[in-house]
Amino acid sequence: MEEFAKLGLSSWLIEQCRQVGICKPNLVQQNCIPPILEGRDCMGCAKTGSGKTAAFVLPILQKLSEDPFGIFCLVLTPTRELAYQIAEQFRVLGKPLGLKDCIIVGGMDMVAQALELARKPHVVIATPGRLADHIRSSNTFSIKKIRFLVLDEADRLLEQGCTDFTQDLQVILSAVPAQRQTLLFSATLTDTLQELKSVAMNKPFFWESTSEVRTVEQLDQRYILVPEKVKDAYLVHLIQKFQDEHEDWSIMVFTNTCKNCQILNMMLREFNFPSVALHSMLKQKQRFAALGKFKSSVFKILIATDVAARGLDIPTVQVVINHNTPGLPKIYIHRVGRTARAGRNGTAITLVTQYDIHLVHAIEEQINMKLKEFGVKEKDVLQILTQVNVTRRECEIKLECTDFDEKKEINKRKQLILEGKDPDLEAKRKAELEKIKKQKKKFKEHIQETMQKKRDVVVRRKLQKKRLRQKKKAAKMQQ
Ligand SMILES: Nc1ncnc2c1ncn2[C@@H]1O[C@H](COP(=O)(O)OP(=O)(O)OP(=O)(O)O)[C@@H](O)[C@H]1O
């Protein structure tokens, strides 16, 4: 505990850490806590599960205890579940302070949130979209005097992924004071450094763990080369194997779309596996319930989209299975980082089809190590192949009978409305674009056809000339 004291933390905070099993600061904490206490902006890049959350929560709590007022700190994070997890860390470590926190995320009652914000909590933990909505629509709270702004999973907040936070971030950044301490953390900061520096303008202290390999040592990283059609059978086989071989087991399976996530969950349940799904098309209450039941081991398997790829800290997860190879190495690093956390062991298995081999090479290059092959008895997989594929098809048909696709369409329309676009106009624009694309394609094909015809004519003429020459030559020879 002395080591925490050397970093400048107060004894009440050190005692609080001890109570939750945090006895010795790890590297990111050793390196980032002192400069934060000195008042510097900080960018911290450390491997998954290395304790980055406490690296910002502890110094913020210390500063809050010295000069408490609300709203003292704003934490932004990309997913709703992560916001709740961070709030829990603040609550547990800040208990002696009587810390008041407030979670502002989408999918929850906006009026209740507005009331909570008006009560000036010490710490607000938010996803950007919902907080920006509150800033736009309400004048009952102010974040003009906050002392700390934290961007957890900062690179995700600043990149333009499928959920683009940049517009909401602009709204938020223009509502917070220029005089503030900005703390940016992630396991993958380096490719967004320029954008990050524009947020942390106060000569930030930058700390990155120096290890060559970007994933944790305790993680056993494997791949299985599989044909696309056999993937599900491999998944069922792997889960069955872990269930048979381990008493206490817990697996996270990542897949690429909400629909796939839903179907895989239905399919695994048909095989009586204790699985539950987590994706963005579920209602928020269902999302929390799914995660809660997985955390408490009621369900041993969580099938998720990348909504669960970052930050979630579930110590019991021993295995991560990538049902699809992630398109970006960064996503791979976060997904597999859901296991082997805080010094524990873990295994990650990625199912790779022949079309994904280049993705694996990109991943290996980024993480600086080669994935090893995971040995599977192919015969065992082939034995269940037909049954698995038939079950999947049945689940697909079942899902088609529900309003899943319709809901997806409605969600898309809602998103367009939130972005200030007219869904009907967008649909028209999309249809027109499609039409133009088709016309262009037809035109291109027509040109290619014409060119080909011309080439054929030239070739035919050449051939004719050649034959003529040969005939003449033959005639001469006969003479
Ligand atoms: N010094 C410490 N000693 C032991 N355990 C710690 C220490 N600091 C944090 N932990 C624990 O380590 C686990 C992982 O921490 P945390 O969730 O902050 O990781 P992270 O670096 O933010 O990971 P990710 O990049 O996946 O978000 C948590 O359960 C946390 O309580």
Short mmCIF file of C-alpha atoms and ligand atoms in Angstrom, two decimals:
data_model
loop_
_atom_site.label_atom_id
_atom_site.label_comp_id
_atom_site.label_asym_id
_atom_site.label_seq_id
_atom_site.Cartn_x
_atom_site.Cartn_y
_atom_site.Cartn_z
CA MET A 1 0.00 0.00 0.00
CA GLU A 2 3.04 2.21 0.53
CA GLU A 3 3.45 2.38 -3.22
CA PHE A 4 0.07 4.06 -3.60
CA ALA A 5 1.05 6.58 -0.90
CA LYS A 6 4.25 7.36 -2.84
CA LEU A 7 2.11 8.30 -5.83
CA GLY A 8 0.52 11.03 -3.71
CA LEU A 9 -2.82 9.40 -2.89
CA SER A 10 -4.48 9.98 0.49
CA SER A 11 -4.78 7.23 3.07
CA TRP A 12 -8.60 7.02 2.88
CA LEU A 13 -8.35 6.34 -0.85
CA ILE A 14 -5.60 3.76 -0.35
CA GLU A 15 -7.77 2.00 2.25
CA GLN A 16 -10.67 2.04 -0.19
CA CYS A 17 -8.45 0.43 -2.84
CA ARG A 18 -7.34 -2.25 -0.39
CA GLN A 19 -10.95 -3.14 0.33
CA VAL A 20 -11.56 -3.94 -3.34
CA GLY A 21 -8.30 -5.88 -3.73
CA ILE A 22 -6.26 -3.15 -5.38
CA CYS A 23 -3.14 -3.34 -3.20
CA LYS A 24 -0.27 -2.38 -5.48
CA PRO A 25 -0.42 0.14 -8.32
CA ASN A 26 0.20 -1.35 -11.71
CA LEU A 27 2.27 0.38 -14.41
CA VAL A 28 -0.40 2.62 -15.91
CA GLN A 29 -1.42 3.76 -12.43
CA GLN A 30 2.20 4.31 -11.31
CA ASN A 31 2.90 6.42 -14.36
CA CYS A 32 -0.31 8.38 -14.85
CA ILE A 33 -1.54 9.16 -11.32
CA PRO A 34 1.33 11.56 -10.34
CA PRO A 35 1.06 13.83 -13.42
CA ILE A 36 -2.74 13.91 -13.07
CA LEU A 37 -2.38 14.95 -9.42
CA GLU A 38 0.06 17.64 -10.58
CA GLY A 39 -2.70 19.06 -12.74
CA ARG A 40 -1.48 17.91 -16.16
CA ASP A 41 -3.57 16.62 -19.05
CA CYS A 42 -2.85 12.95 -19.58
CA MET A 43 -3.06 10.41 -22.39
CA GLY A 44 -2.65 6.84 -21.15
CA CYS A 45 -2.28 3.88 -23.49
CA ALA A 46 -2.02 0.49 -21.78
CA LYS A 47 -3.10 -3.04 -22.57
CA THR A 48 -6.63 -4.29 -21.99
CA GLY A 49 -7.45 -5.20 -18.40
CA SER A 50 -4.44 -3.31 -17.01
CA GLY A 51 -6.39 -1.02 -14.68
CA LYS A 52 -6.73 2.18 -16.71
CA THR A 53 -10.07 3.01 -15.05
CA ALA A 54 -8.55 3.29 -11.57
CA ALA A 55 -5.67 5.30 -13.10
CA PHE A 56 -8.11 8.15 -13.71
CA VAL A 57 -10.76 7.48 -11.03
CA LEU A 58 -8.27 7.62 -8.11
CA PRO A 59 -6.65 11.02 -8.79
CA ILE A 60 -10.05 12.54 -9.67
CA LEU A 61 -11.49 11.35 -6.34
CA GLN A 62 -8.48 12.74 -4.51
CA LYS A 63 -8.91 16.16 -6.15
CA LEU A 64 -12.66 16.06 -5.55
CA SER A 65 -12.10 15.41 -1.84
CA GLU A 66 -9.84 18.49 -1.64
CA ASP A 67 -12.30 20.86 -3.29
CA PRO A 68 -15.70 19.22 -3.66
CA PHE A 69 -18.35 20.70 -5.93
CA GLY A 70 -20.74 19.44 -8.53
CA ILE A 71 -20.49 18.95 -11.48
CA PHE A 72 -16.74 18.31 -10.92
CA CYS A 73 -16.00 15.70 -13.54
CA LEU A 74 -17.46 14.49 -16.82
CA VAL A 75 -16.55 11.05 -18.16
CA LEU A 76 -17.47 10.15 -21.73
CA THR A 77 -17.48 6.58 -22.95
CA PRO A 78 -18.76 4.91 -26.15
CA THR A 79 -21.21 2.36 -24.72
CA ARG A 80 -24.00 2.41 -22.18
CA GLU A 81 -22.82 -0.70 -20.33
CA LEU A 82 -19.37 0.78 -19.94
CA ALA A 83 -20.84 3.96 -18.46
CA TYR A 84 -22.49 1.88 -15.71
CA GLN A 85 -19.26 -0.01 -15.07
CA ILE A 86 -17.22 3.19 -14.69
CA ALA A 87 -19.88 4.69 -12.42
CA GLU A 88 -19.59 1.62 -10.21
CA GLN A 89 -15.83 2.15 -9.82
CA PHE A 90 -16.40 5.81 -8.87
CA ARG A 91 -19.12 4.76 -6.41
CA VAL A 92 -17.07 2.02 -4.72
CA LEU A 93 -13.80 3.95 -4.48
CA GLY A 94 -15.52 7.24 -3.64
CA LYS A 95 -17.86 5.84 -0.97
CA PRO A 96 -16.25 7.66 1.99
CA LEU A 97 -16.84 10.96 0.15
CA GLY A 98 -20.56 10.35 -0.20
CA LEU A 99 -19.98 10.66 -3.92
CA LYS A 100 -23.01 11.55 -6.05
CA ASP A 101 -22.78 10.24 -9.58
CA CYS A 102 -25.17 10.41 -12.50
CA ILE A 103 -25.30 8.17 -15.57
CA ILE A 104 -26.53 9.74 -18.79
CA VAL A 105 -27.00 7.17 -21.55
CA GLY A 106 -29.44 6.52 -24.37
CA GLY A 107 -32.35 4.12 -23.98
CA MET A 108 -33.20 5.45 -20.49
CA ASP A 109 -35.77 8.00 -19.30
CA MET A 110 -34.60 11.47 -20.33
CA VAL A 111 -36.74 13.40 -17.82
CA ALA A 112 -35.38 11.45 -14.86
CA GLN A 113 -31.88 12.07 -16.18
CA ALA A 114 -32.54 15.83 -16.51
CA LEU A 115 -33.71 15.91 -12.87
CA GLU A 116 -30.58 14.09 -11.74
CA LEU A 117 -28.35 16.48 -13.68
CA ALA A 118 -30.12 19.44 -12.06
CA ARG A 119 -29.15 18.03 -8.63
CA LYS A 120 -25.47 18.69 -9.48
CA PRO A 121 -23.84 15.30 -9.09
CA HIS A 122 -20.08 15.28 -8.53
CA VAL A 123 -19.42 13.01 -11.47
CA VAL A 124 -21.41 12.59 -14.68
CA ILE A 125 -20.69 9.48 -16.73
CA ALA A 126 -22.24 9.68 -20.18
CA THR A 127 -22.39 8.40 -23.71
CA PRO A 128 -21.94 11.37 -26.07
CA GLY A 129 -25.26 11.17 -27.96
CA ARG A 130 -27.56 11.41 -24.94
CA LEU A 131 -25.48 14.05 -23.15
CA ALA A 132 -25.42 16.21 -26.29
CA ASP A 133 -29.24 15.86 -26.44
CA HIS A 134 -29.49 17.16 -22.86
CA ILE A 135 -27.16 20.07 -23.62
CA ARG A 136 -29.20 21.00 -26.69
CA SER A 137 -32.57 20.75 -24.97
CA SER A 138 -32.09 21.82 -21.36
CA ASN A 139 -30.82 24.75 -19.35
CA THR A 140 -31.29 23.19 -15.92
CA PHE A 141 -27.65 22.12 -15.60
CA SER A 142 -24.25 23.37 -16.61
CA ILE A 143 -20.93 21.67 -17.27
CA LYS A 144 -19.18 25.00 -17.70
CA LYS A 145 -17.20 24.64 -14.49
CA ILE A 146 -16.09 21.03 -14.60
CA ARG A 147 -12.50 20.42 -13.48
CA PHE A 148 -11.97 17.10 -15.28
CA LEU A 149 -13.02 15.79 -18.69
CA VAL A 150 -12.27 12.10 -19.25
CA LEU A 151 -12.58 10.32 -22.59
CA ASP A 152 -12.48 6.60 -21.86
CA GLU A 153 -11.86 4.51 -25.00
CA ALA A 154 -10.83 7.90 -26.38
CA ASP A 155 -9.83 6.65 -29.84
CA ARG A 156 -13.30 5.14 -30.37
CA LEU A 157 -14.97 8.40 -29.35
CA LEU A 158 -12.90 10.35 -31.85
CA GLU A 159 -12.99 8.00 -34.85
CA GLN A 160 -15.77 7.97 -37.40
CA GLY A 161 -17.00 4.40 -36.99
CA CYS A 162 -20.49 3.05 -37.59
CA THR A 163 -21.64 5.20 -34.68
CA ASP A 164 -20.08 8.56 -35.30
CA PHE A 165 -19.70 10.57 -32.10
CA THR A 166 -17.89 13.56 -33.61
CA GLN A 167 -20.91 15.90 -33.91
CA ASP A 168 -22.08 15.16 -30.37
CA LEU A 169 -18.53 15.59 -29.08
CA GLN A 170 -18.39 19.04 -30.67
CA VAL A 171 -21.56 20.02 -28.79
CA ILE A 172 -20.09 18.73 -25.53
CA LEU A 173 -16.65 20.27 -26.03
CA SER A 174 -18.21 23.66 -26.64
CA ALA A 175 -20.14 23.35 -23.33
CA VAL A 176 -17.14 22.50 -21.11
CA PRO A 177 -14.56 25.09 -19.98
CA ALA A 178 -11.31 25.52 -21.88
CA GLN A 179 -9.55 25.55 -18.49
CA ARG A 180 -9.87 21.94 -17.47
CA GLN A 181 -7.82 18.81 -17.08
CA THR A 182 -8.39 16.37 -19.93
CA LEU A 183 -7.63 12.68 -19.47
CA LEU A 184 -7.68 10.29 -22.42
CA PHE A 185 -7.35 6.53 -22.02
CA SER A 186 -7.49 3.45 -24.25
CA ALA A 187 -5.61 0.27 -25.14
CA THR A 188 -5.33 1.60 -28.70
CA LEU A 189 -4.59 5.33 -28.75
CA THR A 190 -1.72 5.66 -31.16
CA ASP A 191 -3.51 5.92 -34.51
CA THR A 192 -5.69 8.83 -33.33
CA LEU A 193 -2.95 10.86 -31.63
CA GLN A 194 -3.50 14.02 -33.68
CA GLU A 195 -7.24 14.12 -32.94
CA LEU A 196 -6.52 13.38 -29.27
CA LYS A 197 -4.06 16.26 -29.03
CA SER A 198 -6.74 18.64 -30.26
CA VAL A 199 -8.89 17.64 -27.26
CA ALA A 200 -6.10 17.57 -24.65
CA MET A 201 -4.48 20.87 -25.58
CA ASN A 202 -2.70 21.53 -22.30
CA LYS A 203 0.68 19.92 -23.20
CA PRO A 204 -0.57 16.46 -22.28
CA PHE A 205 1.59 13.94 -20.52
CA PHE A 206 1.64 10.85 -22.76
CA TRP A 207 2.29 7.41 -21.35
CA GLU A 208 2.27 4.18 -23.33
CA SER A 209 3.25 0.74 -22.06
CA THR A 210 6.50 -0.19 -23.78
CA SER A 211 5.91 -3.88 -24.40
CA GLU A 212 6.44 -5.04 -27.98
CA VAL A 213 3.38 -7.25 -28.11
CA ARG A 214 0.15 -5.28 -27.85
CA THR A 215 -1.92 -8.00 -26.23
CA VAL A 216 -1.34 -9.41 -22.75
CA GLU A 217 1.17 -12.20 -22.16
CA GLN A 218 -1.34 -14.40 -20.33
CA LEU A 219 -3.54 -14.56 -23.43
CA ASP A 220 -3.24 -17.68 -25.56
CA GLN A 221 -4.19 -16.55 -29.08
CA ARG A 222 -5.36 -19.17 -31.56
CA TYR A 223 -7.03 -19.45 -34.92
CA ILE A 224 -8.90 -22.18 -36.78
CA LEU A 225 -9.06 -22.12 -40.56
CA VAL A 226 -12.62 -23.09 -41.48
CA PRO A 227 -14.87 -23.00 -44.55
CA GLU A 228 -17.68 -20.45 -44.07
CA LYS A 229 -20.40 -23.13 -44.09
CA VAL A 230 -18.77 -25.09 -41.26
CA LYS A 231 -18.21 -22.15 -38.89
CA ASP A 232 -21.32 -22.75 -36.78
CA ALA A 233 -20.47 -26.42 -36.34
CA TYR A 234 -17.00 -25.41 -35.11
CA LEU A 235 -18.58 -22.96 -32.68
CA VAL A 236 -20.92 -25.60 -31.26
CA HIS A 237 -18.06 -28.08 -31.06
CA LEU A 238 -15.75 -25.62 -29.24
CA ILE A 239 -18.42 -24.66 -26.71
CA GLN A 240 -19.31 -28.30 -26.08
CA LYS A 241 -15.61 -29.07 -25.54
CA PHE A 242 -15.18 -26.26 -22.99
CA GLN A 243 -18.36 -27.29 -21.22
CA ASP A 244 -17.15 -30.89 -21.00
CA GLU A 245 -13.61 -30.06 -19.93
CA HIS A 246 -14.17 -27.26 -17.41
CA GLU A 247 -16.16 -27.06 -14.19
CA ASP A 248 -16.33 -23.33 -14.00
CA TRP A 249 -16.34 -21.76 -17.41
CA SER A 250 -17.50 -18.63 -19.13
CA ILE A 251 -17.25 -17.71 -22.83
CA MET A 252 -17.80 -14.57 -24.88
CA VAL A 253 -18.58 -15.06 -28.57
CA PHE A 254 -18.25 -12.07 -30.88
CA THR A 255 -20.03 -11.83 -34.20
CA ASN A 256 -20.44 -9.15 -36.85
CA THR A 257 -24.15 -8.22 -36.95
CA CYS A 258 -27.13 -7.95 -34.58
CA LYS A 259 -29.03 -10.49 -36.69
CA ASN A 260 -26.22 -13.01 -36.60
CA CYS A 261 -25.92 -12.47 -32.88
CA GLN A 262 -29.62 -13.17 -32.41
CA ILE A 263 -29.55 -16.26 -34.64
CA LEU A 264 -26.44 -17.73 -32.99
CA ASN A 265 -28.03 -17.26 -29.58
CA MET A 266 -31.23 -18.99 -30.71
CA MET A 267 -29.20 -21.79 -32.23
CA LEU A 268 -27.04 -22.38 -29.14
CA ARG A 269 -30.16 -22.46 -27.00
CA GLU A 270 -31.62 -25.14 -29.27
CA PHE A 271 -28.56 -27.17 -28.28
CA ASN A 272 -29.34 -26.41 -24.61
CA PHE A 273 -26.34 -24.17 -24.05
CA PRO A 274 -26.85 -21.47 -21.40
CA SER A 275 -26.38 -18.50 -23.71
CA VAL A 276 -27.65 -14.94 -23.90
CA ALA A 277 -27.32 -12.22 -26.56
CA LEU A 278 -26.15 -8.63 -26.29
CA HIS A 279 -26.51 -6.26 -29.24
CA SER A 280 -27.78 -2.81 -30.02
CA MET A 281 -31.18 -3.91 -31.34
CA LEU A 282 -32.25 -5.09 -27.89
CA LYS A 283 -34.07 -2.73 -25.57
CA GLN A 284 -31.75 -1.18 -22.97
CA LYS A 285 -33.44 -3.13 -20.19
CA GLN A 286 -32.83 -6.39 -22.06
CA ARG A 287 -29.19 -5.38 -22.59
CA PHE A 288 -28.65 -4.77 -18.88
CA ALA A 289 -30.46 -7.97 -17.97
CA ALA A 290 -28.37 -10.01 -20.41
CA LEU A 291 -25.10 -8.58 -19.11
CA GLY A 292 -26.20 -8.94 -15.48
CA LYS A 293 -27.07 -12.60 -15.93
CA PHE A 294 -23.81 -13.30 -17.73
CA LYS A 295 -21.77 -11.51 -15.04
CA SER A 296 -23.47 -13.49 -12.31
CA SER A 297 -22.89 -16.74 -14.26
CA VAL A 298 -26.61 -17.51 -14.67
CA PHE A 299 -25.68 -17.71 -18.36
CA LYS A 300 -22.22 -18.99 -19.19
CA ILE A 301 -22.11 -17.77 -22.79
CA LEU A 302 -22.53 -14.22 -24.01
CA ILE A 303 -23.01 -13.80 -27.76
CA ALA A 304 -22.30 -10.19 -28.59
CA THR A 305 -21.60 -7.70 -31.32
CA ASP A 306 -18.81 -5.17 -30.96
CA VAL A 307 -21.04 -3.21 -28.58
CA ALA A 308 -19.38 -5.44 -25.94
CA ALA A 309 -15.89 -5.39 -27.45
CA ARG A 310 -14.46 -2.55 -25.40
CA GLY A 311 -13.92 -2.01 -21.72
CA LEU A 312 -16.26 -4.59 -20.16
CA ASP A 313 -14.55 -6.10 -17.14
CA ILE A 314 -15.90 -9.57 -16.41
CA PRO A 315 -13.15 -11.48 -14.59
CA THR A 316 -14.77 -14.91 -15.10
CA VAL A 317 -14.41 -14.85 -18.90
CA GLN A 318 -11.88 -17.53 -19.79
CA VAL A 319 -12.44 -17.76 -23.49
CA VAL A 320 -13.24 -15.34 -26.30
CA ILE A 321 -14.37 -16.83 -29.61
CA ASN A 322 -14.38 -14.62 -32.68
CA HIS A 323 -17.12 -16.13 -34.87
CA ASN A 324 -15.97 -13.69 -37.54
CA THR A 325 -12.46 -12.36 -38.01
CA PRO A 326 -12.55 -8.67 -37.03
CA GLY A 327 -11.98 -6.35 -40.00
CA LEU A 328 -9.71 -4.08 -37.96
CA PRO A 329 -6.79 -5.20 -35.76
CA LYS A 330 -7.88 -2.65 -33.17
CA ILE A 331 -11.27 -4.35 -32.79
CA TYR A 332 -9.48 -7.69 -32.42
CA ILE A 333 -7.30 -6.27 -29.62
CA HIS A 334 -10.35 -5.02 -27.68
CA ARG A 335 -12.44 -8.17 -28.27
CA VAL A 336 -9.78 -10.61 -27.10
CA GLY A 337 -9.03 -8.25 -24.20
CA ARG A 338 -12.32 -9.32 -22.57
CA THR A 339 -10.38 -12.29 -21.21
CA ALA A 340 -6.95 -12.61 -19.51
CA ARG A 341 -7.60 -9.47 -17.47
CA ALA A 342 -5.68 -8.22 -14.45
CA GLY A 343 -3.04 -10.98 -14.63
CA ARG A 344 -5.45 -13.89 -15.22
CA ASN A 345 -5.03 -16.45 -18.01
CA GLY A 346 -7.35 -16.63 -20.99
CA THR A 347 -7.75 -18.02 -24.50
CA ALA A 348 -8.91 -16.33 -27.69
CA ILE A 349 -9.93 -18.41 -30.70
CA THR A 350 -10.64 -16.76 -34.04
CA LEU A 351 -12.54 -18.61 -36.76
CA VAL A 352 -10.88 -17.68 -40.03
CA THR A 353 -12.23 -18.43 -43.50
CA GLN A 354 -10.03 -18.50 -46.59
CA TYR A 355 -11.23 -14.97 -47.41
CA ASP A 356 -10.07 -13.59 -44.03
CA ILE A 357 -6.43 -14.64 -44.14
CA HIS A 358 -5.27 -11.12 -45.06
CA LEU A 359 -7.16 -9.82 -41.97
CA VAL A 360 -5.25 -12.24 -39.75
CA HIS A 361 -1.97 -11.04 -41.27
CA ALA A 362 -2.96 -7.43 -40.51
CA ILE A 363 -3.85 -8.42 -36.92
CA GLU A 364 -0.55 -10.26 -36.46
CA GLU A 365 1.37 -7.28 -37.76
CA GLN A 366 -0.39 -4.92 -35.34
CA ILE A 367 -0.14 -7.06 -32.24
CA ASN A 368 3.41 -8.08 -33.14
CA MET A 369 2.97 -11.81 -32.74
CA LYS A 370 1.70 -14.79 -34.69
CA LEU A 371 -1.54 -16.54 -33.81
CA LYS A 372 -1.15 -20.28 -33.30
CA GLU A 373 -3.42 -22.87 -34.85
CA PHE A 374 -6.00 -24.42 -32.51
CA GLY A 375 -6.15 -28.16 -33.06
CA VAL A 376 -9.61 -29.62 -33.59
CA LYS A 377 -10.62 -33.14 -34.59
CA GLU A 378 -12.33 -32.41 -37.89
CA LYS A 379 -14.16 -35.73 -37.70
CA ASP A 380 -15.98 -34.60 -34.53
CA VAL A 381 -17.09 -31.39 -36.23
CA LEU A 382 -18.30 -33.17 -39.36
CA GLN A 383 -20.41 -35.46 -37.21
CA ILE A 384 -22.55 -32.52 -36.03
CA LEU A 385 -22.38 -30.44 -39.20
CA THR A 386 -25.78 -31.35 -40.70
CA GLN A 387 -27.60 -31.05 -37.41
CA VAL A 388 -26.05 -27.63 -36.71
CA ASN A 389 -26.78 -26.26 -40.18
CA VAL A 390 -30.38 -27.51 -40.11
CA THR A 391 -30.87 -25.95 -36.67
CA ARG A 392 -29.43 -22.65 -37.86
CA ARG A 393 -31.76 -22.61 -40.87
CA GLU A 394 -34.72 -23.30 -38.56
CA CYS A 395 -33.66 -20.41 -36.34
CA GLU A 396 -33.32 -18.12 -39.37
CA ILE A 397 -36.86 -19.02 -40.43
CA LYS A 398 -38.13 -18.41 -36.88
CA LEU A 399 -36.48 -15.00 -36.83
CA GLU A 400 -37.90 -14.12 -40.25
CA CYS A 401 -41.37 -14.70 -38.77
CA THR A 402 -40.72 -12.04 -36.12
CA ASP A 403 -40.49 -8.30 -36.68
CA PHE A 404 -36.68 -8.28 -36.32
CA ASP A 405 -35.94 -6.93 -39.83
CA GLU A 406 -38.78 -4.44 -39.55
CA LYS A 407 -37.38 -3.19 -36.23
CA LYS A 408 -33.99 -2.82 -37.86
CA GLU A 409 -35.55 -0.65 -40.57
CA ILE A 410 -37.36 1.44 -37.94
CA ASN A 411 -34.13 1.87 -35.97
CA LYS A 412 -32.37 3.04 -39.13
CA ARG A 413 -35.14 5.62 -39.72
CA LYS A 414 -34.93 6.78 -36.09
CA GLN A 415 -31.17 7.22 -36.42
CA LEU A 416 -31.61 9.32 -39.57
CA ILE A 417 -34.17 11.51 -37.78
CA LEU A 418 -31.75 11.97 -34.87
CA GLU A 419 -29.07 13.00 -37.37
CA GLY A 420 -31.48 15.66 -38.64
CA LYS A 421 -32.18 13.85 -41.93
CA ASP A 422 -35.54 13.04 -43.54
CA PRO A 423 -35.76 9.22 -43.83
CA ASP A 424 -38.06 9.35 -46.90
CA LEU A 425 -35.78 11.81 -48.64
CA GLU A 426 -32.77 9.67 -47.73
CA ALA A 427 -34.53 6.56 -49.12
CA LYS A 428 -35.28 8.46 -52.34
CA ARG A 429 -31.69 9.68 -52.54
CA LYS A 430 -30.43 6.16 -51.97
CA ALA A 431 -32.74 4.78 -54.68
CA GLU A 432 -31.57 7.48 -57.11
CA LEU A 433 -27.95 6.73 -56.29
CA GLU A 434 -28.62 3.04 -56.91
CA LYS A 435 -30.23 3.93 -60.24
CA ILE A 436 -27.25 6.06 -61.27
CA LYS A 437 -24.89 3.29 -60.18
CA LYS A 438 -26.84 0.75 -62.27
CA GLN A 439 -26.84 3.09 -65.28
CA LYS A 440 -23.09 3.63 -64.90
CA LYS A 441 -22.55 -0.11 -64.64
CA LYS A 442 -24.67 -0.71 -67.76
CA PHE A 443 -22.80 2.02 -69.63
CA LYS A 444 -19.46 0.55 -68.57
CA GLU A 445 -20.57 -2.91 -69.66
CA HIS A 446 -21.79 -1.49 -72.98
CA ILE A 447 -18.42 0.22 -73.60
CA GLN A 448 -16.55 -2.93 -72.63
CA GLU A 449 -18.75 -4.95 -75.00
CA THR A 450 -18.19 -2.50 -77.87
CA MET A 451 -14.44 -2.49 -77.23
CA GLN A 452 -14.43 -6.28 -77.14
CA LYS A 453 -16.35 -6.41 -80.43
CA LYS A 454 -13.82 -4.04 -82.01
CA ARG A 455 -10.97 -6.16 -80.68
CA ASP A 456 -12.67 -9.27 -82.08
CA VAL A 457 -13.01 -7.63 -85.50
CA VAL A 458 -9.29 -6.71 -85.48
CA VAL A 459 -8.33 -10.23 -84.44
CA ARG A 460 -10.63 -11.73 -87.10
CA ARG A 461 -9.15 -9.47 -89.79
CA LYS A 462 -5.63 -10.38 -88.74
CA LEU A 463 -6.58 -14.04 -88.89
CA GLN A 464 -8.15 -13.62 -92.33
CA LYS A 465 -5.02 -11.83 -93.57
CA LYS A 466 -2.83 -14.55 -92.11
CA ARG A 467 -4.90 -17.27 -93.77
CA LEU A 468 -4.79 -15.37 -97.05
CA ARG A 469 -1.03 -15.11 -96.79
CA GLN A 470 -0.77 -18.82 -96.03
CA LYS A 471 -3.01 -19.66 -99.02
CA LYS A 472 -0.94 -17.48 -101.32
CA LYS A 473 2.24 -19.07 -100.03
CA ALA A 474 0.78 -22.56 -100.54
CA ALA A 475 -0.33 -21.63 -104.07
CA LYS A 476 3.17 -20.33 -104.88
CA MET A 477 4.70 -23.55 -103.57
CA GLN A 478 2.41 -25.63 -105.77
CA GLN A 479 3.44 -23.60 -108.82
N1 LIG B 1 -3.59 -2.19 -9.10
C1 LIG B 1 -4.45 -3.17 -9.30
N2 LIG B 1 -4.27 -4.38 -8.73
C2 LIG B 1 -5.13 -5.39 -8.94
N3 LIG B 1 -6.25 -5.29 -9.70
C3 LIG B 1 -6.48 -4.09 -10.30
C4 LIG B 1 -5.60 -2.98 -10.12
N4 LIG B 1 -6.13 -1.93 -10.81
C5 LIG B 1 -7.25 -2.36 -11.39
N5 LIG B 1 -7.48 -3.66 -11.08
C6 LIG B 1 -8.61 -4.52 -11.57
O1 LIG B 1 -8.27 -4.90 -12.89
C7 LIG B 1 -9.45 -5.10 -13.65
C8 LIG B 1 -9.33 -4.44 -15.00
O2 LIG B 1 -9.29 -3.04 -14.86
P1 LIG B 1 -9.92 -2.03 -15.91
O3 LIG B 1 -11.30 -2.44 -16.26
O4 LIG B 1 -9.70 -0.67 -15.41
O5 LIG B 1 -8.98 -2.32 -17.18
P2 LIG B 1 -8.74 -1.43 -18.46
O6 LIG B 1 -7.28 -1.19 -18.55
O7 LIG B 1 -9.63 -0.24 -18.44
O8 LIG B 1 -9.16 -2.44 -19.61
P3 LIG B 1 -9.86 -2.16 -21.05
O9 LIG B 1 -8.79 -1.63 -21.93
O10 LIG B 1 -10.32 -3.50 -21.46
O11 LIG B 1 -10.94 -1.19 -20.81
C9 LIG B 1 -10.59 -4.55 -12.81
O12 LIG B 1 -11.32 -5.63 -12.28
C10 LIG B 1 -9.92 -3.77 -11.72
O13 LIG B 1 -10.63 -3.77 -10.52
#
